[in-house]
Amino acid sequence: MEGFTYVDIFATKGVEYLLVIAALLLFIPFWRMVSRPATAVYEAAESIIPAISEWFHLPERLYYHQGHSWALPEQGDLVRVGIDDFAQKLVGKIDAIQLPPVGSQVTQGEKGWSLRAGSKTIDMLSPVDGKVVGINEGLLKSPENIGKDPYDKSWLLEVQAPKISANLKNLLSGGLARKWMEGVRESLLARMNYNLGAVSQDGGVPVDGIARNVDHEHWDEIVKEFLLTS
Amino acid sequence: MNGADATAINTVEEKRSLKDIIAFILSELKPRGKMLTPFNVISGLTIVLGAFLILYRLAKGLGAVTNLSQDFPWGIWIGFDVMVGVAFAGGAYVLTFVAYVLRTDKYHSIIRATVLNGLLAYVFYAGAIFLDLGRWWNITNPLFGNKFGANSVLFLIAWHFLLYMLAEFVEFSPTIAEWLGLRKVRKFLGSLTIGAVVVGIALSTLHQAGLGALFMMAKGKIHPLWYTEFIPVLFFVSSIFAGLSMVIFEGSISHKVFSDKIDHKDHAAYNGILIGLSRGCAVAMFVYFFAQTLIFIHGWHWSLLNTPMGYWYLTEMIGLVAIPCFLFFRGARYGNIPLIRIAAILTMIGIIINRLNISIIAFKWWIPLSERYIPSWMEIVITLAIIFTEIWVFRWIVTRMPVFEGSPAWAEEKH
Amino acid sequence: MGIDRRTFLKGLGVGVAGIAPACLLSPGSGHAKALPANETTEFMGVLVDTTRCIGCRSCEMACADSHGLEVPDIGDTSVLEKIRPTSEKQWTLVNRFQTEKGEVFVKKQCMHCNQPGCVSACLVKAMEKRKNGAVTWDGNCMGCRFCMVSCPFDIPKFEYDSAVPKIQKCSLCWERLQKGEKPACVEACPNEALTFGTRRSLIEEANKRIYGESGKYVPHIYGEHEVGGTGYLYLSAVPFEQIGFRTDLGTTPYPEFSKGFLYSVPIVLLLWPAFLLGVNTLTSRKDDVRTKQGGAK
């Protein structure tokens, strides 16, 4: 038949196999690159992440509740209680603290006290069971001081906890606490969703709190999520 | 986390009688919100005009309304409404695969809207097929009767469409049960989901590929740069990123229009979702591009590249496949949301061009422009009317049923 | 959420329901099944010898007359100035070609392929290949026009101007064949350009003419192998491209092109659900004893 070009249509030419190999080889770096954020972004995030874990100080001797409150056993069955660095940096400037009155009972895992920032009120969970025998009056008067030293001078309550050993078993400390904090850090980064504007380039923490810079309107919902009081 | 205006229904415990349910549905038919928005006016007029044109078409025949000819038996109702519409509905099977088979929580907030879109797409494009049938009163012949042309690709497509609509409906039915407050029904329907998803994915694979297989016997009529025995595979792979691009596009619109129904957590997570979808598109398009290259090399039609159709082919492959693939890739890596949206739009245009090429433009490409099929304004109006009606139905459902807002507390699913 | 027995059975049930239509597929549907000996019928066909056609167009008249179509005015020879396709009003027609050997007249109509693309395409069996070889159209047609897309010769024509449209094409005068008569066009031809008989005998006759009158014909019977063989066979004195025939159609029957896809349907319907449910089971977290990480969830 005239005008008929012979192409062996069923033969897979050698060059096709070469193309397949080339495609597969190219696919490997493609896959790797598409699965992670770009180096620039990653490095920016990474440079801030160590900063984040440095921000969130976790003194060794404290016991932490997953709602970001801490307990420091003192003599006998007395326990000092406060909020951790993460909680404070998340919420930012605190306008007022509402503490339970002396003599009242607190229960581990239930509402212990609340913080007020702007128009929103955030509850926090108590890390121990017991009777409140002391509150930090100085802090009540100047709640803005809580940021300066959330662990030492900014304690919230003094609690007499008869079941202190049982309570401490439910809390995190040492290596476990570190692991937990890393998980929290990952969650926060995921929440921030590439919106690295929530933290400044030099790694500083915004004064009005990280939460407000992640979601200005619903920042209290974010906080309650992390503090387990939503 | 109930919907904005959850009625008492969601919290009522007592058994609801059929009368209550019907009364409820009737009350829900009342329109809400502003009536005279620009969108409502334009789409409403189009729908009314389209309805008249449809009646005219049914009364007078296809020739009165379309520009179809003996040389071009299929026009935009098949080439666009069905081929493109079904490709864009592919998001449903891809995302249900990811969310239900692979149990990824990430896309949970958009899965219902995507399934709803899939269901509506198939229902309305089945409608488009109905309009395109010359002897539409025989539409049940492939479904009931004793003369099944089971060796026809179209036969399989007809059945798959029907079964897939059922599967999508089953996947969406828990939302309807929640809306009607039917707790036991809701629980039962929830247990059917994984079965419907799995069947839906199998059916989707086949009918996405099947739409391409329709053209296997048009060998010699479709330009060699587009005709290949692998058209079914190409259609299937492209339906993946076509569907995901549509999810990105439609989701971006829905997030703005229905933002009051979406809780802030889902809003915040949305960027992460877009980046994930972008990754999926990038990978699928990478594979598709290399598959097309392989097919080109197999065919070895180098001389054809230097022709007008050749340039058009390169425009499609480079401009509307390779470039959006790269944009998705960059968008995912840098978290660049606007770039991802642009990539999605380019991809969708590429899919439209690809399906139209195979069904109309590269079909009998030797016929001069003056004798080619160009859709009539009536065909276009009817197509738009179908699309607008689908959007109206989507809007009606989304403003009343828990599609964007989470399930009511009593129906919370454990994954 | 792992898979429980109930869900699995439901999934399986839906899956089986999905497979059911595929079971209607007969494997190897591209090939004609062999009939038992006492039922064997041969395909009939028509041999068109273009060297004998004088362009009188009596066949056009006889065809229209025989099937209630609009009878063309065969006196008006001006229509021959253009190459015409068949139409929804004309099942067959004669075209005039100017060739190196002068005027050649070629009758055009449905080729009645051995393995028709239109029959394979028709999802309601409106297009049917009859036992005697005729390819006919029936009224249970849906008007989807897939046959038009699938015909390599672009023969089926659609009545776009009707609200009750039919597909119009040559039926090899099937009703006349039932009565033992010949097709109307063959009867009407005054110059024996058309010969009706079994396909086998027609090929024999065609070969006799080619090798008997050496040099007169191009040594090729068009339709003997094209698209797997057709019922209408053509002889020509000039190369077939010069008289309007496509010579690039190949010898593969058109239904074969859909075979790959059709065969994959039952396999996908079987494998995908099993694979997907398997993956779903493998990723079940019911056995996990991992404690939840602290912080937000």
mmCIF file of N, CA and C in Angstrom, chain A residues 66-121:
data_model
loop_
_atom_site.group_PDB
_atom_site.id
_atom_site.type_symbol
_atom_site.label_atom_id
_atom_site.label_comp_id
_atom_site.label_asym_id
_atom_site.label_seq_id
_atom_site.Cartn_x
_atom_site.Cartn_y
_atom_site.Cartn_z
ATOM 1 N N GLN A 66 -0.957 18.174 81.997
ATOM 2 C CA GLN A 66 -1.068 18.363 80.554
ATOM 3 C C GLN A 66 -1.850 19.609 80.173
ATOM 4 N N GLY A 67 -2.533 20.198 81.152
ATOM 5 C CA GLY A 67 -3.212 21.468 80.897
ATOM 6 C C GLY A 67 -2.307 22.654 81.138
ATOM 7 N N HIS A 68 -1.015 22.390 81.235
ATOM 8 C CA HIS A 68 0.000 23.428 81.362
ATOM 9 C C HIS A 68 0.004 24.161 82.689
ATOM 10 N N SER A 69 -0.376 23.475 83.752
ATOM 11 C CA SER A 69 -0.129 24.009 85.095
ATOM 12 C C SER A 69 0.958 23.146 85.725
ATOM 13 N N TRP A 70 1.638 23.670 86.721
ATOM 14 C CA TRP A 70 2.697 22.883 87.341
ATOM 15 C C TRP A 70 2.461 22.772 88.848
ATOM 16 N N ALA A 71 3.149 21.765 89.458
ATOM 17 C CA ALA A 71 3.057 21.562 90.920
ATOM 18 C C ALA A 71 4.455 21.328 91.433
ATOM 19 N N LEU A 72 4.787 21.996 92.491
ATOM 20 C CA LEU A 72 6.116 21.863 93.110
ATOM 21 C C LEU A 72 5.913 21.439 94.554
ATOM 22 N N PRO A 73 6.241 20.178 94.855
ATOM 23 C CA PRO A 73 6.017 19.740 96.242
ATOM 24 C C PRO A 73 7.004 20.446 97.180
ATOM 25 N N GLU A 74 6.474 20.895 98.338
ATOM 26 C CA GLU A 74 7.344 21.505 99.356
ATOM 27 C C GLU A 74 7.337 20.589 100.574
ATOM 28 N N GLN A 75 7.471 21.141 101.747
ATOM 29 C CA GLN A 75 7.519 20.230 102.903
ATOM 30 C C GLN A 75 6.181 19.563 103.129
ATOM 31 N N GLY A 76 6.262 18.344 103.591
ATOM 32 C CA GLY A 76 5.053 17.609 103.972
ATOM 33 C C GLY A 76 4.147 17.413 102.774
ATOM 34 N N ASP A 77 2.863 17.776 102.971
ATOM 35 C CA ASP A 77 1.945 17.607 101.846
ATOM 36 C C ASP A 77 1.591 18.951 101.221
ATOM 37 N N LEU A 78 2.460 19.906 101.429
ATOM 38 C CA LEU A 78 2.199 21.207 100.816
ATOM 39 C C LEU A 78 2.727 21.220 99.392
ATOM 40 N N VAL A 79 1.955 21.830 98.493
ATOM 41 C CA VAL A 79 2.357 21.898 97.088
ATOM 42 C C VAL A 79 2.157 23.320 96.593
ATOM 43 N N ARG A 80 3.146 23.807 95.871
ATOM 44 C CA ARG A 80 2.972 25.108 95.229
ATOM 45 C C ARG A 80 2.531 24.875 93.802
ATOM 46 N N VAL A 81 1.609 25.705 93.330
ATOM 47 C CA VAL A 81 0.972 25.468 92.031
ATOM 48 C C VAL A 81 1.057 26.733 91.180
ATOM 49 N N GLY A 82 1.247 26.567 89.880
ATOM 50 C CA GLY A 82 1.280 27.751 89.014
ATOM 51 C C GLY A 82 1.009 27.370 87.558
ATOM 52 N N ILE A 83 1.169 28.354 86.642
ATOM 53 C CA ILE A 83 0.991 28.066 85.209
ATOM 54 C C ILE A 83 2.350 28.046 84.538
ATOM 55 N N ASP A 84 2.502 27.228 83.505
ATOM 56 C CA ASP A 84 3.838 27.102 82.926
ATOM 57 C C ASP A 84 4.098 28.189 81.886
ATOM 58 N N ASP A 85 5.333 28.220 81.432
ATOM 59 C CA ASP A 85 5.811 29.252 80.527
ATOM 60 C C ASP A 85 5.024 29.242 79.210
ATOM 61 N N PHE A 86 4.720 28.042 78.735
ATOM 62 C CA PHE A 86 4.002 27.916 77.465
ATOM 63 C C PHE A 86 2.643 28.600 77.551
ATOM 64 N N ALA A 87 1.948 28.288 78.658
ATOM 65 C CA ALA A 87 0.609 28.861 78.802
ATOM 66 C C ALA A 87 0.688 30.378 78.801
ATOM 67 N N GLN A 88 1.691 30.862 79.531
ATOM 68 C CA GLN A 88 1.786 32.312 79.642
ATOM 69 C C GLN A 88 2.088 32.938 78.287
ATOM 70 N N LYS A 89 3.020 32.344 77.528
ATOM 71 C CA LYS A 89 3.383 32.926 76.248
ATOM 72 C C LYS A 89 2.252 32.793 75.244
ATOM 73 N N LEU A 90 1.444 31.753 75.424
ATOM 74 C CA LEU A 90 0.322 31.570 74.512
ATOM 75 C C LEU A 90 -0.723 32.656 74.725
ATOM 76 N N VAL A 91 -0.996 32.913 75.989
ATOM 77 C CA VAL A 91 -2.067 33.867 76.310
ATOM 78 C C VAL A 91 -1.598 35.303 76.163
ATOM 79 N N GLY A 92 -0.304 35.530 76.523
ATOM 80 C CA GLY A 92 0.201 36.895 76.452
ATOM 81 C C GLY A 92 -0.122 37.646 77.732
ATOM 82 N N LYS A 93 -0.346 38.914 77.579
ATOM 83 C CA LYS A 93 -0.559 39.766 78.734
ATOM 84 C C LYS A 93 -1.865 39.404 79.431
ATOM 85 N N ILE A 94 -1.733 39.153 80.722
ATOM 86 C CA ILE A 94 -2.909 38.764 81.509
ATOM 87 C C ILE A 94 -3.396 39.980 82.271
ATOM 88 N N ASP A 95 -4.683 40.288 82.141
ATOM 89 C CA ASP A 95 -5.216 41.468 82.835
ATOM 90 C C ASP A 95 -5.628 41.164 84.263
ATOM 91 N N ALA A 96 -6.130 39.974 84.481
ATOM 92 C CA ALA A 96 -6.577 39.654 85.841
ATOM 93 C C ALA A 96 -6.561 38.149 86.027
ATOM 94 N N ILE A 97 -6.399 37.755 87.301
ATOM 95 C CA ILE A 97 -6.451 36.335 87.625
ATOM 96 C C ILE A 97 -7.519 36.146 88.679
ATOM 97 N N GLN A 98 -8.318 35.126 88.494
ATOM 98 C CA GLN A 98 -9.334 34.836 89.500
ATOM 99 C C GLN A 98 -8.954 33.541 90.179
ATOM 100 N N LEU A 99 -8.580 33.618 91.443
ATOM 101 C CA LEU A 99 -8.129 32.447 92.170
ATOM 102 C C LEU A 99 -9.220 31.960 93.114
ATOM 103 N N PRO A 100 -9.236 30.679 93.393
ATOM 104 C CA PRO A 100 -10.212 30.187 94.373
ATOM 105 C C PRO A 100 -9.843 30.694 95.768
ATOM 106 N N PRO A 101 -10.820 30.951 96.617
ATOM 107 C CA PRO A 101 -10.526 31.509 97.937
ATOM 108 C C PRO A 101 -9.807 30.491 98.826
ATOM 109 N N VAL A 102 -9.080 31.003 99.811
ATOM 110 C CA VAL A 102 -8.397 30.127 100.756
ATOM 111 C C VAL A 102 -9.439 29.279 101.461
ATOM 112 N N GLY A 103 -9.141 28.025 101.611
ATOM 113 C CA GLY A 103 -10.052 27.109 102.291
ATOM 114 C C GLY A 103 -10.883 26.290 101.309
ATOM 115 N N SER A 104 -10.920 26.704 100.034
ATOM 116 C CA SER A 104 -11.743 25.941 99.099
ATOM 117 C C SER A 104 -10.968 24.722 98.606
ATOM 118 N N GLN A 105 -11.684 23.828 97.994
ATOM 119 C CA GLN A 105 -11.086 22.595 97.485
ATOM 120 C C GLN A 105 -10.770 22.741 95.994
ATOM 121 N N VAL A 106 -9.655 22.144 95.596
ATOM 122 C CA VAL A 106 -9.408 22.021 94.158
ATOM 123 C C VAL A 106 -9.264 20.531 93.833
ATOM 124 N N THR A 107 -9.582 20.171 92.612
ATOM 125 C CA THR A 107 -9.505 18.769 92.207
ATOM 126 C C THR A 107 -8.608 18.648 90.985
ATOM 127 N N GLN A 108 -7.758 17.610 91.006
ATOM 128 C CA GLN A 108 -6.832 17.421 89.895
ATOM 129 C C GLN A 108 -7.629 17.207 88.601
ATOM 130 N N GLY A 109 -7.278 17.943 87.553
ATOM 131 C CA GLY A 109 -7.936 17.761 86.259
ATOM 132 C C GLY A 109 -9.216 18.556 86.115
ATOM 133 N N GLU A 110 -9.617 19.289 87.190
ATOM 134 C CA GLU A 110 -10.813 20.113 87.046
ATOM 135 C C GLU A 110 -10.432 21.564 87.198
ATOM 136 N N LYS A 111 -11.408 22.421 86.903
ATOM 137 C CA LYS A 111 -11.072 23.848 86.872
ATOM 138 C C LYS A 111 -10.485 24.290 88.187
ATOM 139 N N GLY A 112 -9.300 24.937 88.114
ATOM 140 C CA GLY A 112 -8.662 25.417 89.322
ATOM 141 C C GLY A 112 -8.813 26.911 89.471
ATOM 142 N N TRP A 113 -8.549 27.661 88.392
ATOM 143 C CA TRP A 113 -8.611 29.110 88.444
ATOM 144 C C TRP A 113 -8.826 29.613 87.027
ATOM 145 N N SER A 114 -9.016 30.933 86.886
ATOM 146 C CA SER A 114 -9.150 31.437 85.526
ATOM 147 C C SER A 114 -8.327 32.691 85.309
ATOM 148 N N LEU A 115 -7.986 32.906 84.045
ATOM 149 C CA LEU A 115 -7.211 34.074 83.652
ATOM 150 C C LEU A 115 -8.092 34.946 82.786
ATOM 151 N N ARG A 116 -7.903 36.244 82.915
ATOM 152 C CA ARG A 116 -8.658 37.128 82.030
ATOM 153 C C ARG A 116 -7.672 37.961 81.224
ATOM 154 N N ALA A 117 -7.896 37.945 79.891
ATOM 155 C CA ALA A 117 -7.085 38.777 79.006
ATOM 156 C C ALA A 117 -8.030 39.433 78.033
ATOM 157 N N GLY A 118 -8.060 40.766 78.081
ATOM 158 C CA GLY A 118 -9.010 41.460 77.236
ATOM 159 C C GLY A 118 -10.417 41.093 77.663
ATOM 160 N N SER A 119 -11.247 40.716 76.710
ATOM 161 C CA SER A 119 -12.634 40.385 77.058
ATOM 162 C C SER A 119 -12.830 38.889 77.292
ATOM 163 N N LYS A 120 -11.764 38.107 77.134
ATOM 164 C CA LYS A 120 -11.936 36.658 77.218
ATOM 165 C C LYS A 120 -11.449 36.120 78.551
ATOM 166 N N THR A 121 -12.153 35.098 79.019
ATOM 167 C CA THR A 121 -11.762 34.435 80.265
ATOM 168 C C THR A 121 -11.358 33.012 79.941
#
